[in-house]
Coordinates of C-alpha atoms in Angstrom, one line a residue:
M1 CA -33.9 -5.9 -54.6
T2 CA -37.7 -5.1 -54.5
S3 CA -37.8 -7.1 -51.1
S4 CA -36.7 -5.7 -47.8
T5 CA -33.6 -7.9 -47.8
P6 CA -30.4 -6.3 -48.6
P7 CA -28.5 -8.0 -51.7
G8 CA -25.6 -10.4 -50.9
P9 CA -22.1 -10.7 -52.5
P10 CA -22.1 -11.0 -56.1
P11 CA -22.3 -14.6 -57.3
A12 CA -19.5 -16.6 -58.5
G13 CA -19.0 -16.7 -62.3
P14 CA -19.2 -13.9 -64.9
A15 CA -20.0 -10.2 -63.7
P16 CA -23.5 -9.3 -63.5
E17 CA -25.1 -7.8 -66.8
Y18 CA -26.6 -4.2 -66.3
L19 CA -29.2 -2.6 -68.7
E20 CA -27.5 0.4 -69.4
S21 CA -28.8 3.6 -71.1
G22 CA -29.0 2.9 -74.7
G23 CA -29.6 -0.9 -74.4
G24 CA -27.1 -3.7 -74.9
G25 CA -25.2 -6.1 -73.0
P26 CA -22.9 -5.6 -70.0
L27 CA -20.7 -2.5 -69.7
T28 CA -17.1 -2.3 -69.3
P29 CA -16.8 0.6 -67.1
G30 CA -14.3 3.4 -67.6
P31 CA -13.3 6.0 -65.2
P32 CA -15.9 8.5 -64.4
R33 CA -15.3 12.0 -66.0
P34 CA -13.2 14.1 -63.7
G35 CA -14.4 17.5 -62.3
R36 CA -18.0 17.2 -63.5
R37 CA -20.2 18.7 -60.8
R38 CA -23.5 19.2 -62.4
L39 CA -26.5 17.5 -60.9
V40 CA -28.0 15.0 -62.8
V41 CA -31.3 16.3 -64.6
I42 CA -33.7 13.5 -63.3
G43 CA -37.1 13.2 -64.4
I44 CA -38.7 10.0 -63.7
G45 CA -42.2 10.7 -63.5
G46 CA -41.5 13.9 -62.1
G47 CA -40.3 11.9 -58.9
L48 CA -36.6 12.7 -59.3
A49 CA -37.0 15.9 -61.4
L50 CA -39.1 17.1 -58.4
G51 CA -36.7 16.1 -55.8
V52 CA -34.0 18.1 -57.9
A53 CA -35.9 20.9 -59.2
A54 CA -38.3 21.5 -56.4
A55 CA -36.9 20.2 -53.2
A56 CA -36.5 23.4 -51.5
A57 CA -40.3 24.1 -51.7
W58 CA -42.1 20.8 -52.1
A59 CA -40.0 17.7 -51.0
A60 CA -41.3 18.0 -47.4
T61 CA -44.8 18.1 -49.0
W62 CA -45.0 15.1 -51.1
Y63 CA -42.1 12.6 -50.5
F64 CA -42.6 9.8 -48.3
A65 CA -39.8 7.8 -46.5
D66 CA -39.2 4.3 -46.9
G67 CA -36.7 3.7 -44.1
P68 CA -34.0 1.3 -45.4
Q69 CA -35.5 0.0 -48.4
A70 CA -34.2 2.6 -50.9
A71 CA -30.9 2.1 -49.0
E72 CA -30.5 -1.5 -50.6
A73 CA -29.9 0.2 -53.8
L74 CA -26.8 2.3 -52.8
P75 CA -23.5 1.5 -51.6
A76 CA -22.3 1.1 -48.0
D77 CA -20.0 4.0 -48.3
T78 CA -22.6 6.6 -49.6
I79 CA -22.0 9.9 -47.9
A80 CA -25.4 11.6 -48.0
Y81 CA -29.0 9.9 -48.5
A82 CA -32.6 10.8 -49.0
G83 CA -34.9 8.0 -48.9
L84 CA -38.3 8.3 -50.3
T85 CA -41.7 6.6 -51.2
L86 CA -43.7 8.2 -53.9
D87 CA -47.1 6.7 -53.1
P88 CA -47.7 5.5 -49.5
S89 CA -50.9 4.1 -48.7
G90 CA -53.2 3.8 -45.6
E91 CA -53.6 6.5 -42.9
Q92 CA -50.1 8.2 -43.3
K93 CA -51.0 9.2 -46.8
L94 CA -54.4 10.5 -45.8
D95 CA -52.9 12.3 -42.7
A96 CA -50.6 14.0 -45.0
L97 CA -52.9 14.9 -47.7
R98 CA -55.4 16.3 -45.3
T99 CA -52.8 18.6 -43.7
L100 CA -51.8 19.6 -47.0
D101 CA -55.2 20.4 -48.4
K102 CA -55.5 23.2 -45.7
F103 CA -53.1 25.3 -47.5
P104 CA -54.6 26.8 -50.6
T105 CA -51.3 27.3 -52.5
V106 CA -50.3 23.6 -52.2
S107 CA -54.1 22.2 -52.8
D108 CA -54.3 24.5 -56.1
A109 CA -50.9 23.3 -57.3
F110 CA -51.6 19.7 -57.0
D111 CA -55.2 19.7 -57.5
L112 CA -56.3 18.2 -54.1
D113 CA -60.0 18.6 -54.7
G114 CA -62.4 15.4 -54.4
D115 CA -61.8 12.4 -52.3
L116 CA -58.2 12.4 -51.1
R117 CA -58.3 8.7 -51.0
D118 CA -58.4 8.6 -54.7
I119 CA -55.5 10.9 -55.5
D120 CA -52.4 9.3 -57.4
I121 CA -49.4 11.0 -55.8
K122 CA -47.2 9.9 -58.6
E123 CA -49.4 11.4 -61.3
R124 CA -50.0 14.7 -59.6
I125 CA -46.2 15.1 -59.2
F126 CA -45.5 14.3 -62.7
E127 CA -48.0 16.9 -63.9
F128 CA -46.6 19.4 -61.4
V129 CA -43.0 19.1 -62.5
L130 CA -43.8 19.1 -66.5
T131 CA -46.3 22.2 -66.4
D132 CA -43.6 24.6 -67.2
A133 CA -41.3 21.9 -68.9
A134 CA -41.0 21.8 -72.7
C135 CA -41.6 18.2 -72.8
E136 CA -45.1 18.1 -74.5
G137 CA -44.5 14.8 -75.9
L138 CA -44.2 12.9 -72.6
D139 CA -47.5 11.4 -71.2
Y140 CA -47.6 9.8 -67.6
A141 CA -50.0 7.0 -68.5
D142 CA -47.7 6.0 -71.4
D143 CA -44.2 6.7 -70.7
I144 CA -44.1 6.7 -66.7
E145 CA -46.8 4.8 -65.0
P146 CA -45.9 1.2 -66.5
W147 CA -42.5 1.3 -64.9
L148 CA -42.2 3.6 -61.9
G149 CA -42.2 1.9 -58.7
D150 CA -42.9 3.5 -55.4
R151 CA -39.5 3.7 -53.7
V152 CA -36.6 6.4 -54.8
A153 CA -33.3 7.6 -53.5
L154 CA -31.4 10.6 -53.8
A155 CA -27.6 10.2 -52.6
L156 CA -23.9 11.5 -52.8
V157 CA -21.4 9.0 -53.6
A158 CA -17.7 9.6 -53.8
D159 CA -16.1 8.8 -57.3
V160 CA -12.5 8.0 -57.8
D161 CA -11.3 11.4 -57.2
D162 CA -12.8 11.4 -53.8
Q163 CA -15.4 13.9 -54.9
P164 CA -19.0 13.4 -54.0
Q165 CA -21.1 12.9 -57.0
P166 CA -25.1 13.0 -57.2
V167 CA -26.7 9.4 -58.0
A168 CA -30.3 8.4 -57.6
A169 CA -31.8 5.2 -57.6
I170 CA -35.5 4.5 -58.6
E171 CA -37.6 1.2 -58.3
V172 CA -38.5 -0.1 -61.7
T173 CA -41.3 -2.6 -62.0
D174 CA -40.8 -3.0 -65.6
E175 CA -37.1 -2.9 -66.7
A176 CA -37.8 -2.7 -70.5
A177 CA -40.5 0.0 -70.2
A178 CA -38.0 1.9 -67.7
E179 CA -35.5 1.7 -70.6
D180 CA -38.0 3.5 -73.0
G181 CA -39.2 5.9 -70.4
L182 CA -35.8 7.2 -69.3
S183 CA -34.8 7.4 -73.1
A184 CA -37.7 9.4 -73.6
F185 CA -36.8 11.8 -70.8
R186 CA -33.2 12.3 -71.8
E187 CA -34.5 13.2 -75.3
C188 CA -36.8 15.7 -73.6
A189 CA -33.8 17.1 -71.5
G190 CA -31.6 17.4 -74.3
G191 CA -29.5 14.4 -74.6
E192 CA -26.9 12.5 -72.5
D193 CA -24.6 15.7 -71.7
D194 CA -27.9 17.4 -69.9
F195 CA -29.1 14.3 -68.4
G196 CA -26.3 12.0 -67.6
G197 CA -26.6 8.4 -67.9
W198 CA -28.0 5.2 -66.0
V199 CA -28.0 1.4 -65.6
I200 CA -31.1 -1.0 -64.7
D201 CA -30.1 -3.6 -62.1
D202 CA -32.3 -6.0 -60.3
G203 CA -35.3 -4.0 -60.2
W204 CA -33.7 -0.4 -59.6
A205 CA -32.5 2.2 -62.1
V206 CA -29.4 3.8 -61.0
L207 CA -28.8 7.3 -62.3
A208 CA -25.5 9.4 -62.2
D209 CA -23.4 12.0 -64.2
S210 CA -22.4 8.9 -66.6
E211 CA -23.4 5.5 -67.4
D212 CA -19.6 4.4 -66.5
F213 CA -20.2 5.9 -62.7
A214 CA -23.9 4.6 -62.4
T215 CA -22.5 1.0 -63.2
E216 CA -19.6 1.5 -60.8
V217 CA -22.4 2.5 -58.2
A218 CA -24.3 -0.4 -58.8
R219 CA -21.5 -3.0 -58.7
A220 CA -20.2 -1.5 -55.4
T221 CA -23.6 -1.9 -54.0
R222 CA -23.3 -5.8 -54.6
D223 CA -20.2 -5.5 -52.4
G224 CA -22.3 -4.1 -49.5
S225 CA -25.6 -2.0 -49.5
L226 CA -26.1 1.0 -47.4
A227 CA -29.4 -0.6 -45.9
D228 CA -27.0 -2.9 -44.0
D229 CA -24.4 -0.3 -43.0
E230 CA -24.0 -0.2 -39.2
D231 CA -24.1 3.7 -38.9
F232 CA -27.1 4.1 -41.3
R233 CA -28.9 1.7 -39.5
S234 CA -28.3 3.0 -36.1
W235 CA -28.7 6.8 -36.6
T236 CA -32.0 6.1 -38.6
E237 CA -33.3 4.3 -35.7
R238 CA -32.2 7.2 -33.2
A239 CA -34.3 9.7 -35.5
G240 CA -37.4 8.0 -34.3
D241 CA -40.5 6.7 -36.2
P242 CA -40.5 6.6 -39.8
G243 CA -42.2 9.7 -41.7
I244 CA -42.3 11.5 -45.0
V245 CA -38.7 12.0 -45.7
T246 CA -35.6 10.1 -44.1
L247 CA -32.1 11.9 -44.4
Y248 CA -28.8 10.5 -43.7
A249 CA -25.2 11.9 -43.6
A250 CA -22.4 9.2 -42.9
P251 CA -19.9 10.1 -40.6
A252 CA -17.3 10.4 -43.5
A253 CA -19.8 13.5 -44.7
G254 CA -18.1 15.6 -42.1
A255 CA -14.6 15.9 -43.7
Y256 CA -16.2 16.6 -47.0
L257 CA -18.6 19.3 -45.4
G258 CA -15.8 20.7 -43.6
R259 CA -13.4 20.8 -46.6
A260 CA -16.2 22.8 -48.7
L261 CA -16.8 25.3 -45.7
E262 CA -13.0 25.9 -45.6
D263 CA -12.9 26.6 -49.3
I264 CA -15.5 29.3 -48.6
G265 CA -13.8 30.7 -45.5
Q266 CA -10.8 31.0 -47.6
Q267 CA -12.4 33.4 -49.7
G268 CA -12.2 35.9 -46.9
F269 CA -15.6 36.7 -46.6
G270 CA -16.2 38.0 -50.2
M271 CA -12.6 38.9 -50.8
P272 CA -10.7 37.5 -53.8
M273 CA -8.6 34.5 -53.0
G274 CA -5.5 35.9 -54.5
Q275 CA -6.1 39.2 -52.0
V276 CA -6.1 36.7 -49.0
S277 CA -3.0 34.7 -49.8
A278 CA -1.1 37.8 -50.3
Y279 CA -1.3 38.5 -46.5
D280 CA -0.9 35.1 -45.4
D281 CA -0.5 31.9 -47.1
A282 CA -1.3 29.7 -44.0
P283 CA -4.8 28.8 -42.9
S284 CA -6.3 31.3 -41.1
S285 CA -7.7 30.3 -37.5
V286 CA -11.3 31.1 -39.3
D287 CA -10.5 28.2 -41.6
W288 CA -9.3 25.9 -38.7
A289 CA -12.4 26.5 -36.6
I290 CA -14.6 25.9 -39.5
G291 CA -12.7 22.7 -40.6
S292 CA -12.3 21.5 -36.7
A293 CA -16.1 21.9 -36.2
F294 CA -16.4 18.8 -38.5
A295 CA -13.4 16.7 -37.7
D296 CA -15.5 14.8 -35.1
F297 CA -18.2 14.4 -37.0
Q298 CA -20.1 11.2 -36.1
G299 CA -23.0 11.0 -38.5
M300 CA -26.8 12.1 -38.3
A301 CA -30.2 11.1 -39.5
A302 CA -33.2 13.2 -39.9
V303 CA -37.0 12.1 -40.1
V304 CA -39.8 14.5 -41.6
R305 CA -43.4 12.9 -40.7
F306 CA -46.8 14.1 -40.5
D307 CA -48.6 13.5 -37.1
D308 CA -52.2 14.5 -36.1
G309 CA -52.3 17.4 -38.3
A310 CA -48.7 18.6 -37.8
L311 CA -45.6 18.5 -39.5
E312 CA -42.7 17.1 -37.6
V313 CA -38.8 17.1 -38.1
E314 CA -36.7 14.9 -35.8
I315 CA -32.9 15.0 -36.1
A316 CA -30.2 12.8 -34.1
G317 CA -26.6 13.1 -34.3
G318 CA -23.4 13.0 -32.5
P319 CA -22.5 15.3 -29.7
N320 CA -22.4 18.7 -31.3
G321 CA -20.9 20.9 -28.4
A322 CA -24.3 22.1 -27.2
G323 CA -24.0 20.0 -24.4
R324 CA -21.0 22.0 -23.0
V325 CA -23.2 25.1 -23.4
T326 CA -26.8 24.2 -22.4
G327 CA -25.9 21.1 -20.7
E328 CA -28.7 18.3 -20.0
S329 CA -30.8 20.2 -17.7
A330 CA -34.5 21.1 -18.3
A331 CA -34.2 24.4 -16.6
G332 CA -34.7 26.2 -19.4
S333 CA -37.8 24.5 -20.7
A334 CA -39.2 24.8 -17.1
L335 CA -38.6 28.5 -17.3
V336 CA -40.2 29.0 -20.5
E337 CA -43.2 26.9 -19.2
S338 CA -43.6 29.4 -16.3
L339 CA -44.0 32.3 -18.6
P340 CA -47.7 34.0 -18.9
S341 CA -50.2 31.4 -20.6
D342 CA -50.8 34.0 -23.3
T343 CA -47.0 34.4 -24.4
A344 CA -46.9 34.6 -28.3
A345 CA -43.3 33.8 -28.6
A346 CA -40.5 32.3 -26.5
F347 CA -37.2 31.1 -26.3
G348 CA -35.4 29.6 -23.3
T349 CA -32.4 27.5 -22.5
G350 CA -30.6 26.3 -19.5
W351 CA -26.6 27.0 -19.0
E352 CA -24.0 24.7 -18.1
P353 CA -21.3 26.2 -15.7
G354 CA -18.3 27.4 -17.9
W355 CA -20.3 27.9 -20.9
F356 CA -18.6 30.8 -21.7
D357 CA -15.4 29.4 -22.2
A358 CA -16.9 26.6 -24.4
V359 CA -18.4 29.2 -26.6
T360 CA -15.4 31.5 -27.0
G361 CA -13.1 28.6 -27.4
A362 CA -15.0 27.6 -30.3
I363 CA -14.6 31.0 -32.2
G364 CA -11.9 31.5 -34.5
G365 CA -10.4 34.7 -36.1
D366 CA -7.9 36.3 -38.4
E367 CA -6.6 39.6 -39.3
F368 CA -9.7 40.4 -41.1
F369 CA -12.3 39.4 -38.5
D370 CA -11.5 38.9 -34.9
P371 CA -14.7 38.1 -32.9
M372 CA -12.8 37.8 -29.5
A373 CA -11.2 41.1 -30.0
M374 CA -14.6 42.7 -30.5
L375 CA -15.8 41.0 -27.4
E376 CA -12.9 42.3 -25.3
E377 CA -13.6 45.6 -26.5
F378 CA -17.1 45.7 -25.6
A379 CA -16.4 44.3 -22.0
A380 CA -13.8 47.0 -21.6
T381 CA -16.4 49.7 -22.6
Y382 CA -19.1 48.6 -20.2
G383 CA -16.7 47.5 -17.2
L384 CA -17.3 43.8 -17.3
D385 CA -15.6 41.2 -16.0
L386 CA -15.5 38.2 -18.3
P387 CA -16.3 35.3 -18.2
D388 CA -18.0 35.8 -14.6
D389 CA -20.2 38.8 -15.4
A390 CA -21.6 37.0 -18.5
E391 CA -22.5 33.6 -16.5
T392 CA -23.8 35.8 -13.7
L393 CA -26.1 37.6 -15.9
L394 CA -27.7 34.7 -17.9
G395 CA -28.2 32.8 -14.5
E396 CA -28.8 29.0 -14.7
A397 CA -31.5 29.6 -17.1
T398 CA -32.7 32.3 -19.5
A399 CA -36.1 32.8 -21.3
V400 CA -36.8 35.6 -23.8
A401 CA -40.6 36.3 -24.1
V402 CA -42.8 38.3 -26.5
G403 CA -46.5 39.0 -25.1
P404 CA -49.7 38.9 -27.4
D405 CA -50.1 42.7 -27.9
F406 CA -46.7 42.7 -29.5
D407 CA -47.1 45.4 -32.3
P408 CA -44.4 44.5 -35.1
D409 CA -45.4 47.7 -37.3
R410 CA -44.6 50.2 -34.3
F411 CA -41.7 48.5 -33.1
L412 CA -40.0 48.1 -36.9
S413 CA -40.9 51.3 -38.3
E414 CA -40.7 53.8 -35.4
G415 CA -38.5 52.0 -32.8
D416 CA -41.0 52.7 -30.0
T417 CA -40.4 50.4 -27.1
A418 CA -42.9 52.0 -24.6
G419 CA -45.3 49.6 -23.1
L420 CA -43.7 46.9 -25.4
P421 CA -44.5 43.4 -24.0
L422 CA -41.1 42.1 -24.5
G423 CA -38.9 40.9 -21.8
I424 CA -36.2 38.4 -20.6
K425 CA -36.8 36.0 -17.3
V426 CA -33.5 35.0 -15.7
E427 CA -33.5 32.5 -12.9
G428 CA -30.2 33.0 -10.9
D429 CA -28.5 35.0 -8.4
T430 CA -30.5 38.0 -8.5
A431 CA -28.3 40.4 -6.5
G432 CA -25.3 39.3 -9.1
I433 CA -27.6 39.9 -12.0
E434 CA -28.9 43.2 -11.0
E435 CA -25.0 44.4 -10.4
V436 CA -24.3 43.3 -14.0
L437 CA -27.4 45.1 -15.5
G438 CA -26.3 48.1 -13.8
K439 CA -23.0 48.1 -15.4
L440 CA -24.7 47.7 -18.9
R441 CA -27.1 50.6 -17.9
A442 CA -24.3 52.8 -17.1
G443 CA -22.9 52.7 -20.6
L444 CA -26.3 53.6 -22.4
L445 CA -27.9 56.7 -23.2
P446 CA -31.1 57.4 -21.1
E447 CA -33.5 56.6 -23.7
E448 CA -31.8 53.4 -24.3
Q449 CA -31.8 52.3 -20.6
A450 CA -35.7 51.6 -20.7
L451 CA -34.8 48.4 -22.4
L452 CA -32.8 47.1 -19.5
E453 CA -35.2 48.0 -16.8
S454 CA -35.6 45.3 -14.2
D455 CA -37.6 43.8 -11.2
S456 CA -36.6 41.0 -9.1
E457 CA -38.3 38.5 -6.8
G458 CA -36.9 35.4 -5.1
D459 CA -34.4 33.8 -7.5
V460 CA -35.9 35.5 -10.7
V461 CA -35.2 38.7 -12.6
A462 CA -37.5 40.2 -15.2
V463 CA -36.0 42.7 -17.6
G464 CA -37.8 44.6 -20.0
P465 CA -39.0 48.3 -21.0
D466 CA -42.5 47.8 -19.6
A467 CA -43.3 47.4 -15.7
D468 CA -46.5 45.7 -16.5
Y469 CA -44.9 43.0 -18.2
R470 CA -42.1 42.6 -16.1
A471 CA -44.6 42.1 -13.3
A472 CA -46.1 39.4 -15.4
L473 CA -43.0 37.8 -15.9
L474 CA -41.9 37.4 -12.5
E475 CA -45.2 35.5 -11.8
D476 CA -45.4 31.9 -12.0
G477 CA -47.3 31.4 -15.3
D478 CA -48.9 28.4 -17.0
L479 CA -47.6 28.6 -20.8
G480 CA -46.6 25.0 -20.2
G481 CA -50.2 24.0 -19.7
S482 CA -51.6 25.9 -22.9
E483 CA -53.0 23.6 -25.5
T484 CA -50.8 25.3 -28.3
Y485 CA -47.7 24.8 -26.5
R486 CA -48.4 21.3 -25.5
D487 CA -49.2 20.3 -29.2
V488 CA -45.7 21.7 -30.2
V489 CA -43.4 20.9 -27.3
R490 CA -43.9 16.9 -26.4
E491 CA -40.4 16.4 -24.7
D492 CA -40.5 17.4 -20.9
D493 CA -36.6 17.5 -20.5
A494 CA -35.6 19.8 -23.3
S495 CA -32.7 21.7 -22.6
S496 CA -33.8 24.5 -24.9
V497 CA -37.2 25.5 -26.1
L498 CA -38.4 27.8 -29.0
F499 CA -41.9 28.6 -29.1
V500 CA -44.2 30.7 -31.3
D501 CA -48.0 30.8 -31.2
L502 CA -48.5 31.4 -34.9
N503 CA -52.2 32.4 -34.4
A504 CA -50.8 35.4 -32.3
F505 CA -48.7 36.7 -35.2
E506 CA -51.4 36.7 -38.0
A507 CA -51.5 40.5 -38.0
L508 CA -47.8 40.6 -39.0
F509 CA -48.4 38.7 -42.2
S510 CA -51.2 41.3 -42.9
S511 CA -49.0 44.3 -42.3
D512 CA -46.7 46.1 -44.4
V513 CA -43.7 43.8 -43.4
F514 CA -45.0 41.3 -45.9
G515 CA -46.8 43.6 -48.1
E516 CA -50.3 42.4 -47.7
D517 CA -49.8 39.4 -49.8
D518 CA -53.1 37.5 -50.2
D519 CA -51.4 34.2 -50.8
V520 CA -49.5 34.4 -48.1
L521 CA -52.4 35.4 -45.7
R522 CA -54.3 32.4 -47.3
D523 CA -51.4 29.9 -46.5
V524 CA -50.8 31.3 -42.8
E525 CA -54.2 31.2 -41.5
P526 CA -54.4 27.4 -41.1
L527 CA -51.0 27.4 -39.0
A528 CA -51.4 27.3 -35.2
G529 CA -48.1 27.0 -33.4
L530 CA -44.4 26.0 -33.9
G531 CA -41.9 24.4 -31.4
L532 CA -38.3 23.6 -31.7
I533 CA -36.6 21.8 -28.9
T534 CA -33.1 20.3 -28.3
W535 CA -31.5 17.9 -25.8
T536 CA -28.7 15.5 -25.3
D537 CA -29.0 12.1 -24.3
D538 CA -26.2 9.5 -23.7
D539 CA -23.9 11.5 -26.0
V540 CA -26.8 11.8 -28.7
S541 CA -28.0 15.3 -29.5
H542 CA -31.5 15.6 -30.6
T543 CA -33.8 18.3 -32.1
V544 CA -37.4 18.1 -32.9
L545 CA -39.1 20.8 -35.0
R546 CA -43.0 20.7 -35.0
I547 CA -45.4 22.8 -36.8
T548 CA -49.1 22.4 -35.9
T549 CA -52.4 23.4 -37.8
D550 CA -55.8 24.5 -36.8

């Protein structure tokens, strides 16, 4: 399994032997313990422990994607997967470390002083994870380094009760040393009840909630690995170039996620389950809408990569319904690019004819929460004719813009909109747009009407409280030509674009909003820009998030 070739079917003859936790011969697996949902506490050199205990904060910082290689150690019917390499080599490693070294909190936590080429990432991870752990007897050089390979995977695999269970696969270079190291970690974690179990097979340690389930996973992999699964290969390829993290959700994951969200929805938005069922035992339309949203899930993959001083996340998935709202037109991104070149933040999107019905058709409701009834009440209050007025108001494309002199303190604390460099640029039927704006203004108080003041020129309407900023929006600006924008938005045909010039908001992080936190200020200073774009191509939805540094 240490090669890039997936394992074939099991050979004829006796069943393969597995080195299970505790040593010994081949296991005779029993059924997994039902109902156990705990995440296995995994510590392999800090690699897996970091993946579980610190994923939210650090996974995107230190783990490096290995494409399909770690997927070779997991079965083809794996529900969800994260493939990682703990210590990459070459320019990718240096680019990542150079970028991360710009952030003082990260640099201090992982001791990135000195020549970055000499850093042993696995050792730094291990030391970071065990800083606050009660495992004083564990030593990286003695207990971890002799056996820890470079590749690791975290996954969800269904058990005999069709419940997803956490599983990990770690490449090992010395199986006997791995057995000793894992045993030391289990002792540190408090025993099997807290740590789970494992088997070691053909260069991989497979860890799960129990030894029995780990053995079942290893045997299922011999019948067909995730690396050779057609859906896995297709979606990971569509997610673009490999990077620091590769994530995958199988088509079957939609059913599991929909079921989990339905369970949450049936709680009645915080109401006890019995209280909801006392009114209606049948599934509500909210439950139906949640479940149906995942009924046609076709799978997805995501890659996190470093690229020339930037962190980039690219996602590819099946049609998600956004195409019926924003379409495949690039009108939204074109409108954003026509904003003033000093725009601090913007969001723009195009609109597909009939988008209003597509949105409202996906909205569920019940006796406790009925969004459609609220929308109808709003329309009646302002005399709107839906869906026509809604589609007229937003035109063919809409862009929301914030200028460089935006004062968050004044806006958030005082609600003062005078001279506020905030506005909306709409491309469409200007006469129709102005008519709908008139209906909305008529229902507002005089001091509120300033927010919806408008000017128009050609097929463009500018809406906002400040006349000078509205005039700037009506001009054909050159945001699309600015260096910061071009560095975060690299797709010319995006259907929607979110852009933030992070340098323009440094004052926000030094304001009372964030309490003037020195650590926040130090880590924000290296940031330059943020871009989030979406588009649909051949029934594949694409999303790219890119964050750049100075």
